[in-house]
Short mmCIF file of C-alpha atoms and ligand atoms in Angstrom, two decimals:
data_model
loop_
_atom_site.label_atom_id
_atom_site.label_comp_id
_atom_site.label_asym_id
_atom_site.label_seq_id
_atom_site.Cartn_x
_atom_site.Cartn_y
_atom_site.Cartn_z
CA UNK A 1261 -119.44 151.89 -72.79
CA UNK A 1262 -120.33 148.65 -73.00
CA UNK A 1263 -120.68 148.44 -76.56
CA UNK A 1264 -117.14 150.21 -77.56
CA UNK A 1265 -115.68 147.87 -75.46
CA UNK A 1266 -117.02 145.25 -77.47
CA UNK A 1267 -116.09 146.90 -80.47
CA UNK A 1268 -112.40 146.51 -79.53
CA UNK A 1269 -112.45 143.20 -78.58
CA UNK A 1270 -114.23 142.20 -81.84
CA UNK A 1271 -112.44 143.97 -84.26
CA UNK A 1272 -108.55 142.96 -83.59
CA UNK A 1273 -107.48 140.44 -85.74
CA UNK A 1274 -105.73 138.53 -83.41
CA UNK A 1275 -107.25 138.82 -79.98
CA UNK A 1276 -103.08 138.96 -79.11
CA UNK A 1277 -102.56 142.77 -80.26
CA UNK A 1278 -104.77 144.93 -78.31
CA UNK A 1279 -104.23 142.77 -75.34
CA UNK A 1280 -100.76 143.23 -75.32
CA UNK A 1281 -100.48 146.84 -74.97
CA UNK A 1282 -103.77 146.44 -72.16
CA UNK A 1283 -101.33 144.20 -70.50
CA UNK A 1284 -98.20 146.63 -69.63
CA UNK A 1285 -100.61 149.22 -68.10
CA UNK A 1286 -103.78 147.09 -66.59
CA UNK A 1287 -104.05 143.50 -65.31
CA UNK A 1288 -101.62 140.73 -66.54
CA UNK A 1289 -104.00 138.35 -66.32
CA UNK A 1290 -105.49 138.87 -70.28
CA UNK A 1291 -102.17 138.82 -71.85
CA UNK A 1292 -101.29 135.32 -74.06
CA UNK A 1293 -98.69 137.47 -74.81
CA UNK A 1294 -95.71 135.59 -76.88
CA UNK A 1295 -92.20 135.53 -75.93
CA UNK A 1296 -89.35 135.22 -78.22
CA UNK A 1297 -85.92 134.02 -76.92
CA UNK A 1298 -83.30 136.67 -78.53
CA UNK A 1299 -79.43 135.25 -78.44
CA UNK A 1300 -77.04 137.88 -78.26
CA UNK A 1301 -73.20 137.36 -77.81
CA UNK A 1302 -73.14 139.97 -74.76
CA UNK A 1303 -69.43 140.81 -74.88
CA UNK A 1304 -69.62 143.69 -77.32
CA UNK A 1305 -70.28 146.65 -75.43
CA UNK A 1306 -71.93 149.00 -75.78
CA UNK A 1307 -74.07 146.87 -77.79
CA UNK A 1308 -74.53 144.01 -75.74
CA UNK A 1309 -72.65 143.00 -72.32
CA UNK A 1310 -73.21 142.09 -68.83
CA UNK A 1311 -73.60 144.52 -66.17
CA UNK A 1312 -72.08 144.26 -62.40
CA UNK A 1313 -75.13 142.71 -61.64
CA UNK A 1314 -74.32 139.80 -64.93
CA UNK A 1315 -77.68 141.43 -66.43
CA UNK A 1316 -77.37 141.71 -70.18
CA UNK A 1317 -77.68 145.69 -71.09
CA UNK A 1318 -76.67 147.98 -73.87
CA UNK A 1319 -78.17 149.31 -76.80
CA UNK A 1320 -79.25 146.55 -78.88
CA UNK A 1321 -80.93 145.44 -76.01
CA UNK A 1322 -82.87 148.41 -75.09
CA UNK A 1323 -83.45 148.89 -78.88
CA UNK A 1324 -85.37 145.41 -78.84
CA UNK A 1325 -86.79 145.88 -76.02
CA UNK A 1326 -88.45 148.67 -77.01
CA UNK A 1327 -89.19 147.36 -80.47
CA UNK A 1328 -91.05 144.61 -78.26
CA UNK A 1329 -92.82 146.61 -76.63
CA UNK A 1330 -94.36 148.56 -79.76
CA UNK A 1331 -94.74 144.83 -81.64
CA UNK A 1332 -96.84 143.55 -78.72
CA UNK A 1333 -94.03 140.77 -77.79
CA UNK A 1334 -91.86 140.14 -75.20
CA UNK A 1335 -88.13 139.41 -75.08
CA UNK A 1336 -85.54 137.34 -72.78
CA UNK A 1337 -82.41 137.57 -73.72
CA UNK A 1338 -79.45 134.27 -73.45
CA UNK A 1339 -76.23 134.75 -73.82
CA UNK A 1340 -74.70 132.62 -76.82
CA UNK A 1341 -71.64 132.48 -78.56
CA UNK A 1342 -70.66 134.53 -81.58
CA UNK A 1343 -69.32 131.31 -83.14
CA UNK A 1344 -72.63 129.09 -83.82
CA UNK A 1345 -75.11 131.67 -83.57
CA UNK A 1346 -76.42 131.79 -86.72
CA UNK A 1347 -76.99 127.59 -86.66
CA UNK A 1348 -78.92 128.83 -83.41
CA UNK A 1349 -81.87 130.42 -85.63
CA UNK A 1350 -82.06 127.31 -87.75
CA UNK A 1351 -82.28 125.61 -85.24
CA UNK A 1352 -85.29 127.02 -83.41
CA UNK A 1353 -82.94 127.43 -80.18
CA UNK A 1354 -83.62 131.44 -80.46
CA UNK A 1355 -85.93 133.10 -82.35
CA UNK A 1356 -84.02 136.21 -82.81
CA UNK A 1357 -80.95 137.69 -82.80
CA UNK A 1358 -79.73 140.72 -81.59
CA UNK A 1359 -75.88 141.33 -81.43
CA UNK A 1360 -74.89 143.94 -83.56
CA UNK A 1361 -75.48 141.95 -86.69
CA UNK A 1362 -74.27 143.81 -90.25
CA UNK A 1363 -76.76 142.58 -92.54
CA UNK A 1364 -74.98 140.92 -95.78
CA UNK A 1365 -76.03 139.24 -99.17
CA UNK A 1366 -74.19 136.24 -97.74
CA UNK A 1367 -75.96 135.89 -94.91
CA UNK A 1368 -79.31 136.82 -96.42
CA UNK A 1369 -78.91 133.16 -97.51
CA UNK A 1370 -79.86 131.57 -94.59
CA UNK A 1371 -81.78 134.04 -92.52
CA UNK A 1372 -83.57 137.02 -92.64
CA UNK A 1373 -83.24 140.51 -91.16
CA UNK A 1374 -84.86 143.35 -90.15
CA UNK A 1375 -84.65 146.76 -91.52
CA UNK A 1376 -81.79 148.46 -90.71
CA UNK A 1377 -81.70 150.02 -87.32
CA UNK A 1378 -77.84 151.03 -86.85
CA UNK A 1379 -75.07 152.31 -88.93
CA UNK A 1380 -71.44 151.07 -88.50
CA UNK A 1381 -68.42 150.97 -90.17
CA UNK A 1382 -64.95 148.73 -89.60
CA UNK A 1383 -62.60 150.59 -87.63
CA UNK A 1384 -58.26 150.30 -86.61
CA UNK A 1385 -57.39 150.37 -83.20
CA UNK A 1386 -53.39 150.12 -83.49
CA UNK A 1387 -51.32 149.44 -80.21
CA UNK A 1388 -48.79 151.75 -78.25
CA UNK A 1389 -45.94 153.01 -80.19
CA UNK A 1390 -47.52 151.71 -83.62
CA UNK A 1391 -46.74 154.84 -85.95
CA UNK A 1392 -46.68 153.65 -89.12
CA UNK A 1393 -50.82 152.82 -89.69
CA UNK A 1394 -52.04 155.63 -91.36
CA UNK A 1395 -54.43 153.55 -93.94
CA UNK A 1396 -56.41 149.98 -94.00
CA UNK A 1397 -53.42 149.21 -96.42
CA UNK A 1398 -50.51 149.42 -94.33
CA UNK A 1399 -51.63 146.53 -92.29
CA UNK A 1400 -50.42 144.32 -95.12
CA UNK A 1401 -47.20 144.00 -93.26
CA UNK A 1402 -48.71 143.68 -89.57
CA UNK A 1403 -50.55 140.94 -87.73
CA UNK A 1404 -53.99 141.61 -87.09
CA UNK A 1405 -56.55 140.91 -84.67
CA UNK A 1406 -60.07 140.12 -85.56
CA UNK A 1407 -63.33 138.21 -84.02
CA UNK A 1408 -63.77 135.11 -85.79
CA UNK A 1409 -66.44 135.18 -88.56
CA UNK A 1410 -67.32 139.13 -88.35
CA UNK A 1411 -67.36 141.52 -91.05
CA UNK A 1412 -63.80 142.72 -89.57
CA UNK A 1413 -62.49 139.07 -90.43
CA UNK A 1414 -63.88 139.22 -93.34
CA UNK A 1415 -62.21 142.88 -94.52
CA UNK A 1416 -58.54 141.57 -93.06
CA UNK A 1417 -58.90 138.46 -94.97
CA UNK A 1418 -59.57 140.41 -98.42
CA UNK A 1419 -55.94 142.13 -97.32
CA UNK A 1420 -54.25 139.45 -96.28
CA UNK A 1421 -55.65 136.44 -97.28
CA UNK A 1422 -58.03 133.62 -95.87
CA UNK A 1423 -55.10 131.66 -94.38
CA UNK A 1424 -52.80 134.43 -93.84
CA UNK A 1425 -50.63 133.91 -90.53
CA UNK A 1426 -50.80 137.63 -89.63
CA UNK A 1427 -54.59 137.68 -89.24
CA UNK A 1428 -54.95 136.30 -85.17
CA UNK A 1429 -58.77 135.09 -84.65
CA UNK A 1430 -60.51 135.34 -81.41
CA UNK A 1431 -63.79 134.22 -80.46
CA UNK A 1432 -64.70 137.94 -78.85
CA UNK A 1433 -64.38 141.52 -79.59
CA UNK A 1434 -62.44 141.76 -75.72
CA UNK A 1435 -59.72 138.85 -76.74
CA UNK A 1436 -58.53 140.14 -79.77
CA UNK A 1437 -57.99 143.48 -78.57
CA UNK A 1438 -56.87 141.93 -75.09
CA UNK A 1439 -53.83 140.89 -77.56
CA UNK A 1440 -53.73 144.32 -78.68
CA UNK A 1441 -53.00 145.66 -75.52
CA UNK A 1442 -50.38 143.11 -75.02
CA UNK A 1443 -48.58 143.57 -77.73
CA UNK A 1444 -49.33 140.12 -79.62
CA UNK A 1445 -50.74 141.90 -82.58
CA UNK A 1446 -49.85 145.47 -84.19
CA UNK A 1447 -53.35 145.80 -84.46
CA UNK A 1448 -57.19 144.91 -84.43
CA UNK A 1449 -60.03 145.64 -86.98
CA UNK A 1450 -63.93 145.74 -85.55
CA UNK A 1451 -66.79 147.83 -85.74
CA UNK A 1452 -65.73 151.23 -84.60
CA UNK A 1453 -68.70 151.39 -81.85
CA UNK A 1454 -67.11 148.69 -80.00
CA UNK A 1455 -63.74 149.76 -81.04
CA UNK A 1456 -63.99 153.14 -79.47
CA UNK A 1457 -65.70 152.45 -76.59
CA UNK A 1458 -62.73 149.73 -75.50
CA UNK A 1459 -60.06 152.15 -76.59
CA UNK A 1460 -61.51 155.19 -74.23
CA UNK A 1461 -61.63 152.77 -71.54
CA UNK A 1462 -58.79 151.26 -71.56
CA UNK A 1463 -56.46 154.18 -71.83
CA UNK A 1464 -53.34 152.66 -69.95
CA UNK A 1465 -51.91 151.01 -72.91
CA UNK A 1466 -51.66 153.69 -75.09
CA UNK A 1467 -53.74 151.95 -78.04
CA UNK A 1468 -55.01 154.62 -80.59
CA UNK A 1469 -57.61 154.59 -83.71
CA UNK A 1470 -57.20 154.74 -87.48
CA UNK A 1471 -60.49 155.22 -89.52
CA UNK A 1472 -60.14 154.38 -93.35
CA UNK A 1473 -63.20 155.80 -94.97
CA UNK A 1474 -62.22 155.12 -98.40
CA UNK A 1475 -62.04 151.84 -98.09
CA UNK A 1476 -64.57 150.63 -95.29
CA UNK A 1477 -68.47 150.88 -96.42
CA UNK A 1478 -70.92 151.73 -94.18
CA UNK A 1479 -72.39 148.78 -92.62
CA UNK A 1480 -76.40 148.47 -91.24
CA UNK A 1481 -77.15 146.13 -88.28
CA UNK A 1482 -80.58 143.92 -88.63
CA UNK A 1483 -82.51 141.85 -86.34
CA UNK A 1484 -82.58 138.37 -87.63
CA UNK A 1485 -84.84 135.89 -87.52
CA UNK A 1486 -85.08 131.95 -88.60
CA UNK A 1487 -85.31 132.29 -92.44
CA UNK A 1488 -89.41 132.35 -93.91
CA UNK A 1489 -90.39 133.66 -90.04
CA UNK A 1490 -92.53 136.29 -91.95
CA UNK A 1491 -94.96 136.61 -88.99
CA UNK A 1492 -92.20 137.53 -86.47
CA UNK A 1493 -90.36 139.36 -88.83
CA UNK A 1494 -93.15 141.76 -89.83
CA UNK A 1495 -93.81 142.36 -85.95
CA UNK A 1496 -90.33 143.41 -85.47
CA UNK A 1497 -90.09 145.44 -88.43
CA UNK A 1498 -93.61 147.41 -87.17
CA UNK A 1499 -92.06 147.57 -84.23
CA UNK A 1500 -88.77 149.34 -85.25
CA UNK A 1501 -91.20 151.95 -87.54
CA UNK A 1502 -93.35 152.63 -84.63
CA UNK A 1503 -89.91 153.33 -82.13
CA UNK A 1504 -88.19 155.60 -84.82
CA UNK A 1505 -91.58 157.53 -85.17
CA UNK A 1506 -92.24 158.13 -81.67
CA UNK A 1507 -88.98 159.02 -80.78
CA UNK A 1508 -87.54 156.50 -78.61
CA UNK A 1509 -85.07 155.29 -80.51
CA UNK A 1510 -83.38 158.55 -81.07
CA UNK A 1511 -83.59 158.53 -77.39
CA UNK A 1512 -81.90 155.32 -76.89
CA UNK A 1513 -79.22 156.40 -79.04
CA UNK A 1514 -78.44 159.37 -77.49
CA UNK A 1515 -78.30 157.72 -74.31
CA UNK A 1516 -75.69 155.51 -75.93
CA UNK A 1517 -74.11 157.24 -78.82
CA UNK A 1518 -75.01 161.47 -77.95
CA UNK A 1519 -76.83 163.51 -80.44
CA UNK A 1520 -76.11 162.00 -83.78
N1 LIG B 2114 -71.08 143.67 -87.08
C1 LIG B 2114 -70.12 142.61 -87.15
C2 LIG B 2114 -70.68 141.45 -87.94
O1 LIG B 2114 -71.87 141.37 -88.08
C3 LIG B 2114 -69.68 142.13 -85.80
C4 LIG B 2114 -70.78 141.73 -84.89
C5 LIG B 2114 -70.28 141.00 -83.66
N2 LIG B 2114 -71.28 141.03 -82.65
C6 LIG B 2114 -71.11 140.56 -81.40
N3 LIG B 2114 -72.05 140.73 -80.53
N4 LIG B 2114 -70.01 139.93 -81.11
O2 LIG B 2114 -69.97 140.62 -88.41
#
């Protein structure tokens, strides 16, 4: 007994790993166990948001949670703005994000992501009596609402224009279809989880959906981390292998999303 316990202890790498998972079922008291602060801009349900009790929930954060778990980490998650996020990792203010992030050349630039662990795709919500939306194209001659800086910006302003004055910015998903619903824009463009889930619960004003496969490509959330964080990255990456191999993120998802 003695001697295989020994054998554990000596042969992890860092004394860290087999501590941590010895920590969630025995004693606390072994565990140097690190904790990375995650920001996430918890207004994007049901990715991220706060619950009655101003908790921060949804599937990104069970998703990392779990991911933590495997990686022998811990998480707390902080609330921070869409807007300034990314200056957040450079900053050394978070050491990851998790907030539905679509991983893109651009912003391979200055950070780095995980793999992949969601697929999404921009979606139309059009408001009440709006008949005439039938393709990404016919909002050429409507004014648009989009979050500031998100891939959804980014599609409208490849219609529109950068400085167009039909595109209407807002610094959450929830304000620019809050303008939706009161008529200040024809429509809004977002990632269709976030999309859908506001349009089903909000069904008083009427608002309806228009997917455009042809000309929206699927789009893969990562984790990101401060750019050359190799160390954290690789724990997050083992971590999102080990919860896609076990089977609780397919649970996680169908607790959010139903079978796939
Ligand atoms: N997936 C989109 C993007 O990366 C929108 C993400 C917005 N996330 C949020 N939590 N507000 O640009």
């Amino acid at each position: 007994m003695l001697l295989s316990a020994f054998a554990v202890v000596g042969c992890g790498k860092k004394a860290e790993e087999p501590a941590a998972s010895a920590a969630s079922e025995a004693a606390p008291a072994v565990a140097q166990v690190a904790e990375y602060v995650v920001g996430t801009d918890a207004s994007y349900a049901p990715f991220e948001f706060q619950n009655d009790q101003n908790q921060i929930v949804g599937f990104d954060i069970e998703v990392l949670s779990a991911v933590a778990d495997k990686g022998g980490f811990k998480v707390k998650f902080v609330n921070t703005p869409w807007e300034g996020m990314f200056a957040t990792l450079a900053q050394g203010d978070r050491d990851i994000l998790s907030s539905a992030i679509t991983i893109t050349d651009e912003r391979k630039q200055s950070m780095d992501f995980s793999e992949p662990y969601f697929e999404a795709r921009q979606l139309i919500a059009v408001g009440k009596g709006v008949t005439d939306v039938k393709t990404f194209q016919d909002l050429k001659s409507k004014k648009v609402a989009v979050q500031t800086g998100t891939t959804g910006d980014e599609v409208v302003q490849k219609l529109l224009g950068k400085t167009s004055s039909s595109i209407k910015r807002f610094e959450s998903m929830p304000l620019a279809l809050k303008e939706l619903e009161t008529g200040g824009v024809d429509a809004a463009v977002g990632d269709n989880g976030v999309v859908i889930n506001y349009v089903k619960n909000n069904p008083q004003h009427g608002m309806t959906t228009v997917e455009d496969l042809q000309s929206f490509a699927p789009e893969y959330y990562g984790f990101a981390v401060k750019k050359g964080n190799q160390e954290l990255l690789d724990k997050v990456n083992a971590g999102i292998k080990a919860i896609k191999a076990d089977g609780t993120y397919d649970q996680i998802f169908n607790k959010y999303f139903g079978t796939k």
